[in-house]
Amino acid sequence: MALTDVLTPHRLDAAALPAALALSAEAGWNQVTEDWRIFLDHGAVHGVSDASRLLGTAAILPYSGFGWVSMVLVTAAARGRGVGTLLLRHAIAALTATDQVPVLDATPAGERIYHPLGFRPVFPLMRWRGEAGGAISSAEDLRPIGADDLPAITALDARAFGAMRSDILAGLWRRAPAPAVMLAGGDGFVLARPGRQALQIGPLVAPDEVTARRLLAAALARVSGPVLVDLPTRWDGLARLLQDNGFRQERPFLRMALERREAFGDPDRLFAVAGPELG
């Protein structure tokens, strides 16, 4: 009898947070408890367990017209036995049942699993890792984001990303206010969030790459320590900025959507994503 024949995905609650966090830490991922809470508060996390522990998870974040699939994790002892595919199919079914197109950011290993299920490439991304120096930037056309700015940046993000996610963005701003800056004219912004290993910078929304470069440089100047940035690979100018500051390419991702190749939103305005967990 296959392991998946005796496993039934179930919805997790806050009591499962320590076990879920242990799974992402085992995989070497960057999430902290607050990241897992995003899925519990704004979506759902499903898992499978044996008699003693949580074996795997898959999370969904329904947006509007599409929904995010993430945190597909399986503990090492249960890998290669269909657990991840079982959870992935469950997440897909939960979204399609409400007419949400499943979207995700796939690693190369994940891409080989997702493509036969009907996922199609939308655009490639590259994760960059480096160290920020902590020197305060003083660009005159930028200013810190305040609470009153959150409705405006939510609207900018929705135009670029394709859906409103006001509560999620507000949570990112509260968790990392120092690197959160916007254009004085109100047409672009950058947010970040602390992680287990590094600060993740993104989303970054701007009208053009030159402006996006100023926003990214300002965010980097306002923090110190390890930093991750997930860039669409088309933005060569931002990649050069990171490379010139000692960042290195860590791994690629591929944004994919179920039976769809077009991006939701306007990818011409999206210069760094919030991470593969959030889109």
Short mmCIF file of C-alpha atoms in Angstrom, two decimals:
data_model
loop_
_atom_site.label_atom_id
_atom_site.label_comp_id
_atom_site.label_asym_id
_atom_site.label_seq_id
_atom_site.Cartn_x
_atom_site.Cartn_y
_atom_site.Cartn_z
CA MET A 1 0.00 0.00 0.00
CA ALA A 2 1.36 3.42 -0.98
CA LEU A 3 1.89 6.01 1.72
CA THR A 4 -0.56 8.38 0.03
CA ASP A 5 -3.31 5.73 0.21
CA VAL A 6 -3.53 6.23 3.96
CA LEU A 7 -3.02 10.01 4.09
CA THR A 8 -5.79 12.59 3.87
CA PRO A 9 -4.94 16.30 3.65
CA HIS A 10 -6.40 18.32 6.51
CA ARG A 11 -6.51 22.04 7.18
CA LEU A 12 -3.98 23.27 9.71
CA ASP A 13 -4.59 25.84 12.43
CA ALA A 14 -2.31 27.93 14.62
CA ALA A 15 -1.47 24.94 16.80
CA ALA A 16 0.44 23.47 13.84
CA LEU A 17 2.67 26.52 13.36
CA PRO A 18 5.71 25.07 15.17
CA ALA A 19 5.57 21.90 13.08
CA ALA A 20 5.10 23.87 9.84
CA LEU A 21 7.99 26.15 10.74
CA ALA A 22 10.16 23.10 11.40
CA LEU A 23 9.41 21.82 7.88
CA SER A 24 10.50 25.07 6.21
CA ALA A 25 13.61 25.24 8.42
CA GLU A 26 14.49 21.63 7.52
CA ALA A 27 14.31 22.59 3.85
CA GLY A 28 16.61 25.60 4.45
CA TRP A 29 13.89 28.09 3.54
CA ASN A 30 13.64 31.63 4.87
CA GLN A 31 10.18 31.71 6.48
CA VAL A 32 9.48 32.74 10.05
CA THR A 33 6.30 32.28 12.09
CA GLU A 34 4.82 35.54 10.80
CA ASP A 35 5.09 34.26 7.22
CA TRP A 36 3.17 31.10 8.05
CA ARG A 37 0.53 33.22 9.77
CA ILE A 38 -0.10 35.03 6.47
CA PHE A 39 -1.45 31.79 5.01
CA LEU A 40 -3.55 30.99 8.07
CA ASP A 41 -5.01 34.52 8.19
CA HIS A 42 -5.57 35.14 4.47
CA GLY A 43 -5.69 31.69 2.89
CA ALA A 44 -5.25 28.13 4.07
CA VAL A 45 -2.53 25.63 4.87
CA HIS A 46 -3.24 21.95 4.31
CA GLY A 47 -1.06 19.17 5.62
CA VAL A 48 -0.72 15.44 5.98
CA SER A 49 0.47 13.73 9.14
CA ASP A 50 1.29 10.28 10.41
CA ALA A 51 0.73 9.20 13.99
CA SER A 52 3.59 11.30 15.30
CA ARG A 53 4.30 14.33 13.13
CA LEU A 54 3.47 16.62 10.24
CA LEU A 55 4.85 15.12 7.02
CA GLY A 56 4.07 17.83 4.48
CA THR A 57 2.21 21.03 3.70
CA ALA A 58 0.79 23.09 0.86
CA ALA A 59 -0.57 26.62 1.27
CA ILE A 60 -2.93 28.70 -0.83
CA LEU A 61 -3.60 32.44 -0.96
CA PRO A 62 -6.76 33.27 -2.94
CA TYR A 63 -6.53 36.68 -4.56
CA SER A 64 -8.99 37.80 -7.26
CA GLY A 65 -9.24 35.64 -10.37
CA PHE A 66 -6.12 33.76 -9.37
CA GLY A 67 -4.66 32.24 -6.24
CA TRP A 68 -1.16 31.51 -5.04
CA VAL A 69 0.16 28.02 -4.32
CA SER A 70 3.19 27.86 -2.04
CA MET A 71 4.89 26.14 0.87
CA VAL A 72 4.73 22.73 -0.81
CA LEU A 73 7.03 20.99 1.65
CA VAL A 74 7.67 17.37 2.56
CA THR A 75 9.93 16.18 5.37
CA ALA A 76 13.00 14.32 4.13
CA ALA A 77 11.90 10.91 5.41
CA ALA A 78 8.69 11.05 3.35
CA ARG A 79 10.02 12.47 0.07
CA GLY A 80 9.69 10.55 -3.17
CA ARG A 81 6.51 8.82 -2.02
CA GLY A 82 3.88 11.07 -3.62
CA VAL A 83 3.16 13.23 -0.58
CA GLY A 84 4.04 16.50 -2.28
CA THR A 85 1.98 15.69 -5.37
CA LEU A 86 -0.99 14.74 -3.18
CA LEU A 87 -0.84 18.08 -1.39
CA LEU A 88 -0.25 20.03 -4.59
CA ARG A 89 -3.29 18.48 -6.25
CA HIS A 90 -5.33 19.29 -3.15
CA ALA A 91 -4.23 22.94 -3.29
CA ILE A 92 -5.01 23.18 -7.00
CA ALA A 93 -8.46 21.69 -6.46
CA ALA A 94 -9.20 24.13 -3.62
CA LEU A 95 -8.46 27.09 -5.91
CA THR A 96 -10.11 25.85 -9.08
CA ALA A 97 -13.26 25.02 -7.11
CA THR A 98 -13.71 28.77 -6.62
CA ASP A 99 -12.64 29.70 -10.18
CA GLN A 100 -9.19 30.86 -9.11
CA VAL A 101 -6.35 30.18 -11.56
CA PRO A 102 -3.49 28.56 -9.59
CA VAL A 103 -0.19 30.44 -9.91
CA LEU A 104 3.17 29.62 -8.33
CA ASP A 105 6.90 30.27 -8.48
CA ALA A 106 8.66 27.00 -9.25
CA THR A 107 12.21 25.88 -8.63
CA PRO A 108 13.76 23.89 -11.51
CA ALA A 109 12.96 20.66 -9.62
CA GLY A 110 9.39 21.79 -9.06
CA GLU A 111 8.97 22.84 -12.69
CA ARG A 112 9.37 19.21 -13.76
CA ILE A 113 6.45 18.30 -11.51
CA TYR A 114 4.20 21.25 -12.34
CA HIS A 115 4.45 21.14 -16.14
CA PRO A 116 2.75 17.72 -16.56
CA LEU A 117 -0.08 19.00 -14.34
CA GLY A 118 -0.82 21.78 -16.82
CA PHE A 119 1.25 24.67 -15.47
CA ARG A 120 2.75 26.92 -18.14
CA PRO A 121 5.67 29.40 -17.96
CA VAL A 122 4.81 33.06 -17.40
CA PHE A 123 8.22 34.65 -16.73
CA PRO A 124 11.55 33.64 -15.17
CA LEU A 125 13.05 35.03 -11.97
CA MET A 126 16.44 34.90 -10.30
CA ARG A 127 17.12 34.99 -6.57
CA TRP A 128 20.06 37.17 -5.52
CA ARG A 129 21.72 36.94 -2.11
CA GLY A 130 24.13 39.42 -0.55
CA GLU A 131 24.93 41.73 2.34
CA ALA A 132 23.55 45.22 2.78
CA GLY A 133 25.79 47.92 4.20
CA GLY A 134 23.45 50.04 6.28
CA ALA A 135 24.37 53.54 4.99
CA ILE A 136 21.28 55.80 4.94
CA SER A 137 20.33 56.98 1.46
CA SER A 138 19.17 60.57 1.03
CA ALA A 139 17.60 60.61 -2.45
CA GLU A 140 15.40 63.70 -2.64
CA ASP A 141 12.69 62.00 -4.69
CA LEU A 142 12.08 59.24 -2.11
CA ARG A 143 10.48 59.23 1.32
CA PRO A 144 9.61 56.67 4.00
CA ILE A 145 6.24 54.96 3.73
CA GLY A 146 3.76 55.88 6.44
CA ALA A 147 0.46 54.34 7.45
CA ASP A 148 -1.45 56.90 5.39
CA ASP A 149 0.38 55.71 2.27
CA LEU A 150 -0.83 52.10 2.49
CA PRO A 151 -3.97 52.57 0.34
CA ALA A 152 -1.88 54.17 -2.41
CA ILE A 153 0.78 51.46 -2.44
CA THR A 154 -1.93 48.80 -2.38
CA ALA A 155 -3.38 50.29 -5.56
CA LEU A 156 0.07 50.47 -7.19
CA ASP A 157 0.78 46.89 -6.24
CA ALA A 158 -2.59 45.71 -7.58
CA ARG A 159 -1.83 47.27 -10.95
CA ALA A 160 1.54 45.49 -11.16
CA PHE A 161 0.69 42.20 -9.42
CA GLY A 162 -2.88 41.81 -10.61
CA ALA A 163 -4.86 41.74 -7.35
CA MET A 164 -5.50 43.74 -4.22
CA ARG A 165 -3.65 42.46 -1.14
CA SER A 166 -3.89 45.36 1.28
CA ASP A 167 -3.66 43.41 4.54
CA ILE A 168 -0.61 41.47 3.40
CA LEU A 169 1.22 44.62 2.30
CA ALA A 170 0.33 46.40 5.53
CA GLY A 171 1.76 43.46 7.46
CA LEU A 172 5.02 43.61 5.51
CA TRP A 173 5.35 47.33 6.19
CA ARG A 174 4.77 46.84 9.92
CA ARG A 175 7.38 44.09 10.08
CA ALA A 176 10.12 46.05 8.25
CA PRO A 177 9.42 49.81 8.17
CA ALA A 178 13.06 50.91 7.73
CA PRO A 179 13.56 49.83 4.07
CA ALA A 180 9.98 50.71 3.08
CA VAL A 181 10.25 53.79 0.84
CA MET A 182 8.23 55.30 -1.99
CA LEU A 183 8.61 57.91 -4.66
CA ALA A 184 7.73 61.39 -3.48
CA GLY A 185 5.32 61.62 -6.40
CA GLY A 186 3.60 58.42 -5.31
CA ASP A 187 4.23 56.28 -8.43
CA GLY A 188 6.45 53.56 -6.95
CA PHE A 189 7.46 51.84 -3.72
CA VAL A 190 9.46 49.02 -2.17
CA LEU A 191 8.70 46.86 0.87
CA ALA A 192 10.58 44.10 2.67
CA ARG A 193 10.14 41.48 5.40
CA PRO A 194 12.52 39.83 7.85
CA GLY A 195 13.20 36.13 7.46
CA ARG A 196 14.94 33.29 9.24
CA GLN A 197 18.13 33.72 7.21
CA ALA A 198 17.83 37.11 5.52
CA LEU A 199 15.69 40.15 4.86
CA GLN A 200 13.59 39.65 1.72
CA ILE A 201 13.23 42.85 -0.33
CA GLY A 202 10.05 43.04 -2.39
CA PRO A 203 7.61 43.78 -3.80
CA LEU A 204 9.17 46.63 -5.74
CA VAL A 205 6.83 48.49 -8.07
CA ALA A 206 7.93 51.41 -10.26
CA PRO A 207 7.12 53.09 -13.58
CA ASP A 208 10.50 52.18 -15.13
CA GLU A 209 13.78 50.44 -14.38
CA VAL A 210 15.74 53.62 -13.70
CA THR A 211 13.29 54.55 -10.96
CA ALA A 212 13.25 50.98 -9.67
CA ARG A 213 17.03 51.13 -9.33
CA ARG A 214 16.75 54.19 -7.05
CA LEU A 215 14.15 52.45 -4.91
CA LEU A 216 16.22 49.27 -4.59
CA ALA A 217 19.38 51.22 -3.78
CA ALA A 218 17.51 53.17 -1.10
CA ALA A 219 16.09 50.03 0.49
CA LEU A 220 19.53 48.41 0.57
CA ALA A 221 21.02 51.54 2.11
CA ARG A 222 18.55 51.48 4.99
CA VAL A 223 19.34 47.96 6.22
CA SER A 224 22.35 45.85 7.11
CA GLY A 225 23.03 42.14 7.07
CA PRO A 226 21.93 39.31 4.75
CA VAL A 227 19.43 40.23 2.02
CA LEU A 228 17.48 38.28 -0.60
CA VAL A 229 15.98 39.85 -3.75
CA ASP A 230 13.90 37.92 -6.30
CA LEU A 231 14.11 39.73 -9.66
CA PRO A 232 12.41 39.00 -12.96
CA THR A 233 15.42 38.17 -15.15
CA ARG A 234 14.56 40.84 -17.72
CA TRP A 235 15.78 43.64 -15.41
CA ASP A 236 19.47 43.74 -16.30
CA GLY A 237 20.03 47.14 -14.66
CA LEU A 238 18.84 45.90 -11.27
CA ALA A 239 20.94 42.76 -11.65
CA ARG A 240 24.02 44.92 -12.29
CA LEU A 241 23.25 47.03 -9.21
CA LEU A 242 23.14 43.89 -7.06
CA GLN A 243 26.24 42.40 -8.67
CA ASP A 244 28.17 45.65 -8.19
CA ASN A 245 27.26 45.49 -4.50
CA GLY A 246 28.58 41.96 -4.03
CA PHE A 247 25.34 40.03 -4.48
CA ARG A 248 25.43 36.66 -6.21
CA GLN A 249 22.85 34.64 -8.06
CA GLU A 250 21.52 31.88 -5.82
CA ARG A 251 18.86 30.02 -7.79
CA PRO A 252 16.27 30.55 -10.53
CA PHE A 253 12.51 30.40 -10.25
CA LEU A 254 9.87 30.24 -12.94
CA ARG A 255 6.48 31.89 -12.46
CA MET A 256 3.89 29.46 -13.77
CA ALA A 257 0.10 29.45 -14.09
CA LEU A 258 -2.32 26.61 -14.69
CA GLU A 259 -3.10 26.51 -18.43
CA ARG A 260 -2.10 30.16 -18.81
CA ARG A 261 1.03 31.92 -20.09
CA GLU A 262 0.03 35.55 -19.57
CA ALA A 263 0.86 37.38 -16.35
CA PHE A 264 -1.85 38.80 -14.18
CA GLY A 265 -1.30 42.51 -13.66
CA ASP A 266 1.38 44.53 -15.46
CA PRO A 267 4.83 42.88 -15.35
CA ASP A 268 6.36 46.03 -16.86
CA ARG A 269 5.88 47.66 -13.43
CA LEU A 270 6.96 44.71 -11.25
CA PHE A 271 10.71 44.83 -10.54
CA ALA A 272 11.06 42.57 -7.51
CA VAL A 273 8.49 40.10 -6.24
CA ALA A 274 7.46 39.58 -2.63
CA GLY A 275 8.98 36.09 -2.73
CA PRO A 276 7.85 32.72 -4.06
CA GLU A 277 5.55 32.36 -1.04
CA LEU A 278 3.45 35.46 -1.80
CA GLY A 279 3.99 36.31 -5.46
#
